[in-house]
XYZ file of C-alpha atoms in Angstrom:
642
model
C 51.133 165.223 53.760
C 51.643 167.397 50.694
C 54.476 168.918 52.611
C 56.407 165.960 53.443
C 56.135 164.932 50.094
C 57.636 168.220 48.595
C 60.106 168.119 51.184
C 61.180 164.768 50.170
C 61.299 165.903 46.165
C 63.687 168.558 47.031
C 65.698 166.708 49.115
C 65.981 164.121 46.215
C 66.626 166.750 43.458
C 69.681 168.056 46.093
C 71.003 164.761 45.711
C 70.398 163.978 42.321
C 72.252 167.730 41.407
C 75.038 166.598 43.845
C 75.515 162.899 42.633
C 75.505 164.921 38.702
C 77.922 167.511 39.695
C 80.228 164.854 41.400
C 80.021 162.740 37.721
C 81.167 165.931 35.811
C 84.005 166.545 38.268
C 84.813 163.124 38.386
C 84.540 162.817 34.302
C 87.387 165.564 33.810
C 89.766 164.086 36.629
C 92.876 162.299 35.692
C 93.369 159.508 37.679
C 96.482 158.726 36.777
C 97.577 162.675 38.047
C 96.738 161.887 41.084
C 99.076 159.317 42.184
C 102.335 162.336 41.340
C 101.383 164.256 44.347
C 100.933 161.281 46.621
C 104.094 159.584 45.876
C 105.483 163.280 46.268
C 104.015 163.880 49.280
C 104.334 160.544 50.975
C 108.567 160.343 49.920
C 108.680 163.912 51.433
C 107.178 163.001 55.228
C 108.719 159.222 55.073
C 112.036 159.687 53.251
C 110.655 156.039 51.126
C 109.932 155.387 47.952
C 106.162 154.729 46.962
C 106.361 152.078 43.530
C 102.228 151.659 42.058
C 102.947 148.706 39.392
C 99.208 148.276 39.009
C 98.181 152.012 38.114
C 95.320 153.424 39.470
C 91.510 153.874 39.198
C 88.648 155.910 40.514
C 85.627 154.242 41.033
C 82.342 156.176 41.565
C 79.693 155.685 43.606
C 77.569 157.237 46.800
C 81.072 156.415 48.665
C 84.048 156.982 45.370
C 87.592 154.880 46.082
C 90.635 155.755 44.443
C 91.924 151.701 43.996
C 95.749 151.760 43.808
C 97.424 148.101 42.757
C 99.890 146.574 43.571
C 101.169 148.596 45.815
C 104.780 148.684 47.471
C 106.579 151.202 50.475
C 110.134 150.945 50.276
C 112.138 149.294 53.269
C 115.055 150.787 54.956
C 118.027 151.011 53.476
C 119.805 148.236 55.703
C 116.734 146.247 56.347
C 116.433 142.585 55.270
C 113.112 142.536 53.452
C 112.643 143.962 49.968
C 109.501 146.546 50.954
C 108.443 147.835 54.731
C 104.994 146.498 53.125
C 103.719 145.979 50.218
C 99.510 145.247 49.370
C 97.838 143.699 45.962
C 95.250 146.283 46.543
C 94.889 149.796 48.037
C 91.838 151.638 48.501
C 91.298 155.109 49.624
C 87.558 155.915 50.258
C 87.316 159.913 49.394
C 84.924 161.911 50.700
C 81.774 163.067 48.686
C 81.555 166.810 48.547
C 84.949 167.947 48.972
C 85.552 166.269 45.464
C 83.194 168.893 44.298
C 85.757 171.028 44.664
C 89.031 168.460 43.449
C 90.024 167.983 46.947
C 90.899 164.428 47.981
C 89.880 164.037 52.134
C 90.652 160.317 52.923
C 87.712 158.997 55.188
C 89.324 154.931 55.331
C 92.502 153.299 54.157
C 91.792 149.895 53.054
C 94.837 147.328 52.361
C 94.205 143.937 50.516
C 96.675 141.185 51.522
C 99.153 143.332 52.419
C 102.969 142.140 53.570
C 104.480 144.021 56.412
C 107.932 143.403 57.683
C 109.027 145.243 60.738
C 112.536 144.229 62.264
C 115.609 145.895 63.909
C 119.130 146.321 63.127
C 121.768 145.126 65.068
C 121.670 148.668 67.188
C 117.710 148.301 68.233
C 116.661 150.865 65.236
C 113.117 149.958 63.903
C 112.893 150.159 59.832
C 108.980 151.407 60.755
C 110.890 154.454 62.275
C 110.213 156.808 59.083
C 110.398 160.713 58.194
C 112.500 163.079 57.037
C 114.574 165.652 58.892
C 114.424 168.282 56.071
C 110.703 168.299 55.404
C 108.873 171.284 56.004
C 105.154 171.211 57.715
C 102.240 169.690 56.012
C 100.930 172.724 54.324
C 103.812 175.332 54.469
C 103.560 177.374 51.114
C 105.851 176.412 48.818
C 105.782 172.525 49.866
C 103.455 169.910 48.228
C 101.544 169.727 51.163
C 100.517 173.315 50.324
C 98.336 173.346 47.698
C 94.597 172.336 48.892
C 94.192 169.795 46.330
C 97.293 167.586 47.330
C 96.890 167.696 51.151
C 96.963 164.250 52.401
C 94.720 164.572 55.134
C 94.717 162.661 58.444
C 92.882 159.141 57.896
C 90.170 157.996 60.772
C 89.488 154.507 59.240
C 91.703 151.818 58.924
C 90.900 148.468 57.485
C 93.635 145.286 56.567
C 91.799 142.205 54.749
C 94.001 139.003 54.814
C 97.945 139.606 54.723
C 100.657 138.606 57.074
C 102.894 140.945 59.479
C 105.968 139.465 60.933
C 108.456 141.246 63.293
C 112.417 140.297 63.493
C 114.919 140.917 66.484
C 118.097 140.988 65.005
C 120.145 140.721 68.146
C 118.111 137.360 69.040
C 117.018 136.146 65.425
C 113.500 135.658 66.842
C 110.508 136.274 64.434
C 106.976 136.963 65.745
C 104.460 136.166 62.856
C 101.370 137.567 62.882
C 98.494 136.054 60.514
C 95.892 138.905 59.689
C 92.308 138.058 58.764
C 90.557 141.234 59.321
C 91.699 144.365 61.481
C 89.644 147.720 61.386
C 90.250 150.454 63.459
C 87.112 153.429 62.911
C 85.777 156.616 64.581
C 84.078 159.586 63.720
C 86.997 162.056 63.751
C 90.405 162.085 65.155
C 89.011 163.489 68.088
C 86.823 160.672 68.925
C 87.447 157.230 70.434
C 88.278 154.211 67.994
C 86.759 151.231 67.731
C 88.987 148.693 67.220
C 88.351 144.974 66.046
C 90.693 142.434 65.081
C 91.153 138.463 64.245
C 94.051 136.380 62.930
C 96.764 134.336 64.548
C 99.876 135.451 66.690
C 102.634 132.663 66.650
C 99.945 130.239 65.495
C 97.838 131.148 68.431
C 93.948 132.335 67.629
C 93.306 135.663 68.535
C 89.674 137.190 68.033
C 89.098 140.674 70.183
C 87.253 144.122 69.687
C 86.920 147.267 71.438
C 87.707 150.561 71.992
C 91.500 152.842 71.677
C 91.630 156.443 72.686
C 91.183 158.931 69.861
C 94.396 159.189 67.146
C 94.501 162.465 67.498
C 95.364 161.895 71.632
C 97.947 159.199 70.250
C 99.862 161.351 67.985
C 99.921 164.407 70.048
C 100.737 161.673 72.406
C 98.241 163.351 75.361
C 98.747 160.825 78.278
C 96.710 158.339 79.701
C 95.724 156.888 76.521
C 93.161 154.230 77.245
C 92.794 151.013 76.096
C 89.508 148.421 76.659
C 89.446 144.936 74.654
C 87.554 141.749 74.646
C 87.367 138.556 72.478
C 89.128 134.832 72.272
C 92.795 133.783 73.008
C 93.225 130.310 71.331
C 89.024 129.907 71.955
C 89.308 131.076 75.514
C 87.799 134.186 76.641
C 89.992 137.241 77.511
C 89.893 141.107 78.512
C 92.453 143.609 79.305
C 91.982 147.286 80.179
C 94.668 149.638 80.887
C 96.282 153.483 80.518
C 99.618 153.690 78.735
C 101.474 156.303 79.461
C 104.952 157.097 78.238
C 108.106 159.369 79.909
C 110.755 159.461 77.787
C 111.457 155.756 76.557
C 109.442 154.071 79.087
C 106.172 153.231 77.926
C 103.860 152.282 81.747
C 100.757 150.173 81.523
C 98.818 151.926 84.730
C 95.690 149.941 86.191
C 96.042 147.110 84.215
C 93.545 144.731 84.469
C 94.170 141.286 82.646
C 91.547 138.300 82.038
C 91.910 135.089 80.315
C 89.723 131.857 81.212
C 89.260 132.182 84.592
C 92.450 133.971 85.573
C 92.837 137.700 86.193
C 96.315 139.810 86.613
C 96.234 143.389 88.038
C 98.845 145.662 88.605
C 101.334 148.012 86.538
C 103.799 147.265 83.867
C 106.543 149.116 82.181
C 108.254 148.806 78.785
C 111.424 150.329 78.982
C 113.111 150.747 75.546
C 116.130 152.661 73.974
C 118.369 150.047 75.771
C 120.315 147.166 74.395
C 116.920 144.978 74.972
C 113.741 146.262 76.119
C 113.231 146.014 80.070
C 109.887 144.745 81.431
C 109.745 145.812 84.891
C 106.446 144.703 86.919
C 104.723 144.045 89.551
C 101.565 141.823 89.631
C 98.829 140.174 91.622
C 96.583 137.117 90.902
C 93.817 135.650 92.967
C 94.225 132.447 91.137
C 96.032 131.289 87.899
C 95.188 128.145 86.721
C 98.201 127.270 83.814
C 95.861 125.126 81.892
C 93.617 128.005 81.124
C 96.834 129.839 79.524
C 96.264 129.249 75.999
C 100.431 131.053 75.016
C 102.515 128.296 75.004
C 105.065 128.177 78.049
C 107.997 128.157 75.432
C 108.756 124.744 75.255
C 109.620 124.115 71.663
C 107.979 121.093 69.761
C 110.424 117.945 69.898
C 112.157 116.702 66.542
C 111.299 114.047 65.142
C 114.490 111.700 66.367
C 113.509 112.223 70.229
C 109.858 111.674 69.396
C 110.388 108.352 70.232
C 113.568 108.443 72.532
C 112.234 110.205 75.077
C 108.501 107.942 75.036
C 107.879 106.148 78.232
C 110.745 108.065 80.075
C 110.674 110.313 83.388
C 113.059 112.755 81.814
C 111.985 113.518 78.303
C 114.754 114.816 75.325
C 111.945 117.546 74.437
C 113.801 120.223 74.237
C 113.245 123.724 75.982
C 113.625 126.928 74.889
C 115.491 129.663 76.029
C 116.321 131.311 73.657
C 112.920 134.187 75.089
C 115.465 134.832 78.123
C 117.768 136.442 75.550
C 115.386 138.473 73.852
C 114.354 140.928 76.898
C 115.279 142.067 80.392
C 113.016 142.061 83.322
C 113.013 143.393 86.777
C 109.619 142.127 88.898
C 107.391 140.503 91.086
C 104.231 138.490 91.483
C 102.020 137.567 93.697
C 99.452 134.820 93.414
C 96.640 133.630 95.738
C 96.361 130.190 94.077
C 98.220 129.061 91.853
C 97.335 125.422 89.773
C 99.735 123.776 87.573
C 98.715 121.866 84.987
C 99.421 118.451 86.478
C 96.770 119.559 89.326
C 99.188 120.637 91.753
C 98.321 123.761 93.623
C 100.504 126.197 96.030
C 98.484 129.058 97.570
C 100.312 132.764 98.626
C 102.987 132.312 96.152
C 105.362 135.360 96.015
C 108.423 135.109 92.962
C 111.000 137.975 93.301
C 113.267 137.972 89.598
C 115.550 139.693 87.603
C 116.755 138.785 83.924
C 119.782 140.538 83.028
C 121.132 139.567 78.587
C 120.186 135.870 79.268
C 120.580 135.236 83.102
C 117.569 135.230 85.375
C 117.897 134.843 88.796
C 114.545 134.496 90.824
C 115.425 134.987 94.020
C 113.253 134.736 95.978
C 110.188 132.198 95.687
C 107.552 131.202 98.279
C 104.902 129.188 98.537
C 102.250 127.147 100.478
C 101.587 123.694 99.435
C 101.250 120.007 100.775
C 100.264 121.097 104.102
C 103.712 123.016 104.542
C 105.794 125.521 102.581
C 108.525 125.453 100.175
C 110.921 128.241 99.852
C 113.981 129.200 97.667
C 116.184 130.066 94.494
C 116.481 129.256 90.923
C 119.115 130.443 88.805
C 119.084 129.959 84.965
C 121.775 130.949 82.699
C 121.246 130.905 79.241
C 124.029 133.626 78.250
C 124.854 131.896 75.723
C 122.737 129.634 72.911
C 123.522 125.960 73.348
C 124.050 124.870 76.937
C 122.163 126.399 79.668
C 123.119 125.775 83.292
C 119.881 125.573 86.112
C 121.132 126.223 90.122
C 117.884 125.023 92.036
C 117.555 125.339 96.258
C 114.645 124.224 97.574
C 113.825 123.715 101.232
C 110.416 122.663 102.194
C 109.156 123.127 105.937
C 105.815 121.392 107.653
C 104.899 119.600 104.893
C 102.782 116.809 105.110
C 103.573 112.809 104.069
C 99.986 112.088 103.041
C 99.617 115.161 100.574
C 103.420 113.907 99.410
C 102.320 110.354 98.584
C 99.185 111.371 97.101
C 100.602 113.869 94.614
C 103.229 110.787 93.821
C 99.880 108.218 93.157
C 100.009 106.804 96.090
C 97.169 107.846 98.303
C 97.563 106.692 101.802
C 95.618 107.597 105.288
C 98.520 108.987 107.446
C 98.053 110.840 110.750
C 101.191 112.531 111.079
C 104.187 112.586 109.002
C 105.298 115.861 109.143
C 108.248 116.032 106.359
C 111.662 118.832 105.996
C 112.567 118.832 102.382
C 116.307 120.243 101.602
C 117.409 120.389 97.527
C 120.562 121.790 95.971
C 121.348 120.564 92.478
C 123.492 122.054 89.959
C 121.854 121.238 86.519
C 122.986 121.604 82.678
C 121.022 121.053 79.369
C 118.075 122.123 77.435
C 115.777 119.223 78.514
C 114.462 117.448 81.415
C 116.741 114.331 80.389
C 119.656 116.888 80.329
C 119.204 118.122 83.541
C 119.006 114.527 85.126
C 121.463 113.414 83.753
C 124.172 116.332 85.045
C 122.350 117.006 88.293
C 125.056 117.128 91.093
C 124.192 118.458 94.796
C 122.034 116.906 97.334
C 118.567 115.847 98.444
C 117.638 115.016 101.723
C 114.293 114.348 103.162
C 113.384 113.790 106.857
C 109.879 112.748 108.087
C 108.840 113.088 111.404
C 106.542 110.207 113.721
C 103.268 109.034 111.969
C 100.564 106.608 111.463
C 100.041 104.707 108.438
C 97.162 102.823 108.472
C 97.323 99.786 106.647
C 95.302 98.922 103.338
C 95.709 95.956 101.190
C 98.870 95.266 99.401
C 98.650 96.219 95.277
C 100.605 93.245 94.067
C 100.559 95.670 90.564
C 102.541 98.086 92.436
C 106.056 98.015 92.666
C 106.233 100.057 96.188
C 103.584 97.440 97.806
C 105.731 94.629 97.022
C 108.473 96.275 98.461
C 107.307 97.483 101.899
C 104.889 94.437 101.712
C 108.163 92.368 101.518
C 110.311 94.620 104.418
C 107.437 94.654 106.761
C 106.266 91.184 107.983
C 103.610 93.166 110.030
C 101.455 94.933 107.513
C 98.870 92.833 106.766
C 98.525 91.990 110.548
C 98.735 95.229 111.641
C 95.312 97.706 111.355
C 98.402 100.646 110.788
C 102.205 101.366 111.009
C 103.687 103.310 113.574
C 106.529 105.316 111.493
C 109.162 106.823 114.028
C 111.085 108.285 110.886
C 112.140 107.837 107.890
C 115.060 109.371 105.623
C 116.017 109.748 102.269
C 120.103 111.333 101.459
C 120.805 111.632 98.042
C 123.988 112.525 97.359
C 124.260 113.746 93.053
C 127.645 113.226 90.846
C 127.060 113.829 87.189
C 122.884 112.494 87.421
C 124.186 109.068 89.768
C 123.434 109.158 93.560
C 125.177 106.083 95.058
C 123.757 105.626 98.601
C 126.019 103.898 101.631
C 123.162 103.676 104.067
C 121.433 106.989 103.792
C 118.196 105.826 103.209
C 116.247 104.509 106.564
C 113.144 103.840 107.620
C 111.722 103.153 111.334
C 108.442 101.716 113.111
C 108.153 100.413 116.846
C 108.890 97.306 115.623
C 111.849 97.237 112.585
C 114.421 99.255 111.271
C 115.556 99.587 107.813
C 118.540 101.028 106.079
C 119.582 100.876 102.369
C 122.590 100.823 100.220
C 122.800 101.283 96.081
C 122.520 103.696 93.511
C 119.870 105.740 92.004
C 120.933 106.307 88.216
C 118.972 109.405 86.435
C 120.909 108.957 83.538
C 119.201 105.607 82.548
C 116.340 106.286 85.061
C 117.322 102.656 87.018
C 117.184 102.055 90.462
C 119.427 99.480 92.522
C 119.220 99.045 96.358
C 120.053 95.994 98.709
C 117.248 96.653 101.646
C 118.147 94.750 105.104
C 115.033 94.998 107.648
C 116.267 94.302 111.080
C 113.194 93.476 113.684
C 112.798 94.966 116.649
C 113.636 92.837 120.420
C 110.964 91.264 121.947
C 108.366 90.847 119.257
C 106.727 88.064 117.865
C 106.737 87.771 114.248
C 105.134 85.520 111.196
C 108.156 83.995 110.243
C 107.710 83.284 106.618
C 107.200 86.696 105.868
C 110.615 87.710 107.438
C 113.279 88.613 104.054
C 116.676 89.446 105.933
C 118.007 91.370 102.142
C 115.688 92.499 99.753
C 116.549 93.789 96.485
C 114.653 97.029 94.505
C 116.075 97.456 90.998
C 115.199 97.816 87.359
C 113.567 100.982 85.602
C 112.466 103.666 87.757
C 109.044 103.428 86.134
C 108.766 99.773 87.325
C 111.027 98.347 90.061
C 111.268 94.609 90.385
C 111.640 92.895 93.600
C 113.455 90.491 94.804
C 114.101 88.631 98.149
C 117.725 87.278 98.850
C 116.309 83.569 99.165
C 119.652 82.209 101.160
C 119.667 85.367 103.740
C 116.334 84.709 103.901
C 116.026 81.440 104.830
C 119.177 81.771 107.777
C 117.058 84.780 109.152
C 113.783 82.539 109.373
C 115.439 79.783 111.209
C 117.609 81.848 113.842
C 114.321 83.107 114.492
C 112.174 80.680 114.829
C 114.305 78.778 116.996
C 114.359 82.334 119.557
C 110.554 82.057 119.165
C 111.068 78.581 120.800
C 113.196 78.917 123.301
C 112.627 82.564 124.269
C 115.895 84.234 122.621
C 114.062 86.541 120.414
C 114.566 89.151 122.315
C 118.693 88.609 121.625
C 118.187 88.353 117.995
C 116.255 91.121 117.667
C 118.463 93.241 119.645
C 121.614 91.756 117.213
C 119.639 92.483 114.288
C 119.028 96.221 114.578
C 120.700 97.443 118.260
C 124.229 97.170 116.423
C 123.775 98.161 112.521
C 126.847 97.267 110.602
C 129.547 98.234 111.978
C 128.059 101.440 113.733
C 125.940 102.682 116.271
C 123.122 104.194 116.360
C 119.061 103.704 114.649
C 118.810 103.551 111.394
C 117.516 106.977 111.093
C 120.767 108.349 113.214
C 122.963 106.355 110.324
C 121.354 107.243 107.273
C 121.381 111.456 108.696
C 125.029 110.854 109.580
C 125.085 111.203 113.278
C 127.515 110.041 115.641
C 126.398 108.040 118.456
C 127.715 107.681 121.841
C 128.328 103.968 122.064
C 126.903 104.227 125.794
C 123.629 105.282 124.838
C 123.609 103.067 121.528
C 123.748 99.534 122.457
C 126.315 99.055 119.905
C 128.780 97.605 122.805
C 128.803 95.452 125.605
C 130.984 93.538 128.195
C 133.120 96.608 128.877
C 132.980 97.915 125.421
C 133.510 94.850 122.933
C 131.631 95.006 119.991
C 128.351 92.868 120.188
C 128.681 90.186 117.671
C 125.297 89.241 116.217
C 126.250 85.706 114.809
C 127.166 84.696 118.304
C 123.639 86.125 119.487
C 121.615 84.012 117.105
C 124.211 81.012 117.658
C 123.239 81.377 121.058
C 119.559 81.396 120.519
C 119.565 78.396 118.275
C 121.734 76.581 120.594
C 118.849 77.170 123.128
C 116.735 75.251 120.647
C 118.734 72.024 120.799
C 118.581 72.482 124.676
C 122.595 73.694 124.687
């Protein structure tokens, strides 16, 4: 016992010599010497001015700091900001016994608040790019960096309390802003791995991660892979990535990297390639799933001002505008492939596979496939947004096997259909930098075919704007346990956001027909179609319910309908009086055999196909038209026994 105690007296009278001999050295030091040789030395490696306004003071303790205030780097000489960065407070944490001897070894840099402004010039040159072409080696006799007690020694600790860093593009005018509350970076020696920790806001976006960097000494001797492992928060939700950089010439490659956020996880390699006009991002990715609502970046769509706040409320095609401006800022050369994929209105596409290229403001994916609504969709988007102001869109779409059920159901309108298998075709030629924009201009084509199918029949939704309407075109659906659909089509042919349909909209069961004419107005998001259902031959039907025109217009959001009361009324009594005297079966055939003015179904008129009259029906007695008014004058006449 006697011996640990004598042990522990000398080890305290070490310390107590040490902490005395430290307080002489430090008593005969002045401070204000110091800061010569590290302006000297710092203007001779960065070619920049170091300005302390503040002065400078030495505080002692078991760990002394040399506190500089008020501290400012100069900036580039064509840079935009006053100062590269500037700090209220630096502090220098010295080591203990090589001040024994007057020699400063930095163990941790410490800035308070500082202000860091990184940008480019209008030729991709960083201001952060510092040194000086004429400076000899750190340590070469004859150079400040030569004498032992002016060495500025290699720092393994890095600490930033509070401060801001922002980052400028000068081609594209973009500024990233970067709000620091703490950042440390520490390790033993340069030779050892850092640990890294960090938490602030990126473009207003929390960001809260730690972990671990390769060793500094590996990054400035650049000594590739250099790995990197982090953890933490994006915007609350938990993230990871792990990777090895590497770098060959002005490519910087991101090898095995393995990205998580939420529930989401990226794998696969990415390259940085600078040196160019813009940097390049050339990839190629894989996802299991990615679900967009657990993205917490914002998809660049910029906030809406305050004068479409209210313009665009209640509307399909909202004025928020989007921005584009990101297209501009970078090139890109890739691929992705995702297992799932959920959007964040709940849709969800499985083995989608995106092909792109973005080339100064124009990116073409070309090449996009996907599985979703019990089908596939396939095709190209092309966006050019050269130039600020008015972006164009190309979209071409064609959708195979998909299904009508999973169509009405992602529309609201959940149905049980057996059946129904749909062919989707879209071309549209687009301009703007919103959704209301792009309605407004979009000029192409739609077209949508469905196949045979059973729709069984549930109570009408008098709230509902599309019960009313098929409730008023089909006397049979409330009788009827289902409808037996033989097709249905929908041609939508764009000018300038207006589609003005002649009969390319039809619809089919065994028992009516019916074809459409009027104009579909994206502009004002209206609708306006005159409906004619035309019953089959040889079928009884509940006469009141029979509407002969039916009218569906108003705002897309809600349709009105209306029944042509006069039509209606002529089409009830022609047929009740065949119902009477057995001449339905002529009605029926003059009210959708012959469909004004040519032959053919409903579904054969609205696609545009020419029918031989033979096989149509839409002539008799040697090839005279059929005349439907003389068919129901006919029938009625039966009625009256004529």
């Amino acid at each position: 016992m006697r011996t640990a105690w004598k042990i522990l007296a000398g080890v305290a009278a070490l310390v107590a010599v040490v902490l005395i001999g430290v307080a002489i050295a430090i008593s005969t030091v002045d401070v204000s010497t110091l800061i010569g040789p590290v302006k000297t030395r710092i203007k001779d490696v960065t070619g920049r001015e170091l300005t302390v306004r503040g002065g400078a003071d030495l505080k002692f303790s078991l760990e002394p700091k040399l506190v500089l205030s008020d501290v400012m780097l100069a900036n580039a000489p064509w840079a935009t900001a006053p100062a590269l960065a500037s700090a209220q407070r630096l502090e220098l944490q010295i080591a203990l016994i090589p001040l024994l001897s007057r020699r400063f070894e930095v163990i941790e840099l410490a800035l308070i608040d500082p202000v860091i402004a990184l940008e480019t010039d209008g030729a991709g040159r960083g201001n952060w790019e510092l040194g000086n072409a004429a400076t000899p080696p750190v340590g070469a006799p004859g150079t400040p960096g030569g004498n032992a007690a002016t060495t500025t020694p290699a720092v393994g600790n890095l600490s930033i309390t509070g401060g801001t860093l922002t980052y400028r593009d000068a081609k594209s005018g973009h500024v990233t802003k970067v709000a620091i509350d703490k950042l440390a970076l520490r390790s033993r020696n340069a030779q050892s791995a850092i640990a890294a920790q960090f938490s602030g806001k990126v473009d207003d976006v929390a960001v809260a991660v730690e972990g671990t960097l390769g060793p500094l000494e590996a990054l400035l001797q650049q000594h590739w892979p250099y790995p990197v492992a982090l953890k933490g928060k994006v915007d609350g939700t938990p993230a990871a990535v792990s990777t090895k950089i590497s770098k060959d010439g002005a490519t910087y490659v991101l090898n095995d990297l393995d990205l998580r956020v939420g529930t989401n996880m990226v794998s696969g390699k990415f390259s940085i390639v600078t040196g160019g006009v813009r940097p390049k991002l050339v990839f190629g990715l894989a996802a299991p799933t990615l679900i967009v609502a657990d993205l917490p970046v914002p998809a660049g769509v910029a906030p809406a001002p305050a004068a479409h706040a209210t313009a665009g409320k209640g509307k399909m095609f909202p004025d928020t505008p989007v921005d584009f401006s990101i297209l501009r800022l970078v090139d890109a050369d890739g691929r992705i492939a995702i297992g799932k994929l959920r959007l964040a209105d709940g849709r969800t596409f499985s083995n989608v596979k995106i092909q792109l290229a973005l080339v100064a403001g124009r990116l073409d994916i070309a090449d996009v496939e996907a599985g979703t609504l019990g089908g596939t969709l396939a095709g190209r988007v092309l966006v050019d947004a050269a130039a600020p102001g008015n972006p164009s869109l190309h979209v071409r779409v064609n959708g195979n096997g998909l299904d009508l059920g999973a169509i009405l159901a992602s529309f609201g309108k959940p149905r049980e259909v057996r059946g129904g298998k749909t062919e989707l075709a879209v071309d549209l030629v687009m301009r703007g930098a919103s959704p209301h924009a792009w309605a407004s201009s979009a000029t192409g084509n739609v077209r949508m075919v469905v196949g045979r199918a059973t729709l069984v029949n549930t109570k009408l939704d008098l709230s509902s704007s599309l019960d009313k309407l098929f409730g008023a075109i089909n006397p049979f659906r409330e009788s009827d346990p289902a409808t037996d659909m033989t097709c249905a089509v929908v041609r939508l042919p764009f000018a300038n956001g207006i589609a003005r349909v002649e009969r390319t909209v039809a619809f089919e069961t065994n028992k009516l027909g019916v074809l459409a004419s009027g104009t579909l107005d994206l502009r004002n998001e209206t609708v306006d179609f005159s409906i004619r259902p035309k019953v089959n031959s040889g079928l009884p039907v509940d006469i009141p319910r029979l509407a002969d025109l039916v009218r569906f217009s108003g705002p897309m959001t809600a349709p009105q309908v209306q029944v042509d009361a006069a039509a209606s009324v002529a089409a009830i009594a022609s047929v009740g009086a065949a119902v009477s005297t057995g001449g339905l079966s002529a009605i029926g055939q003059a009210l959708l055999a012959r469909v004004e003015g040519g032959g053919g179904t409903p579904c054969q008129v609205a696609l545009g196909q020419k029918v031989d009259a033979a096989t149509s029906g839409a002539t008799t007695n040697g090839g005279a038209a059929a005349n439907p008014l003389t068919d129901i004058g006919k029938a009625v006449g039966r009625l009256f026994g004529q």
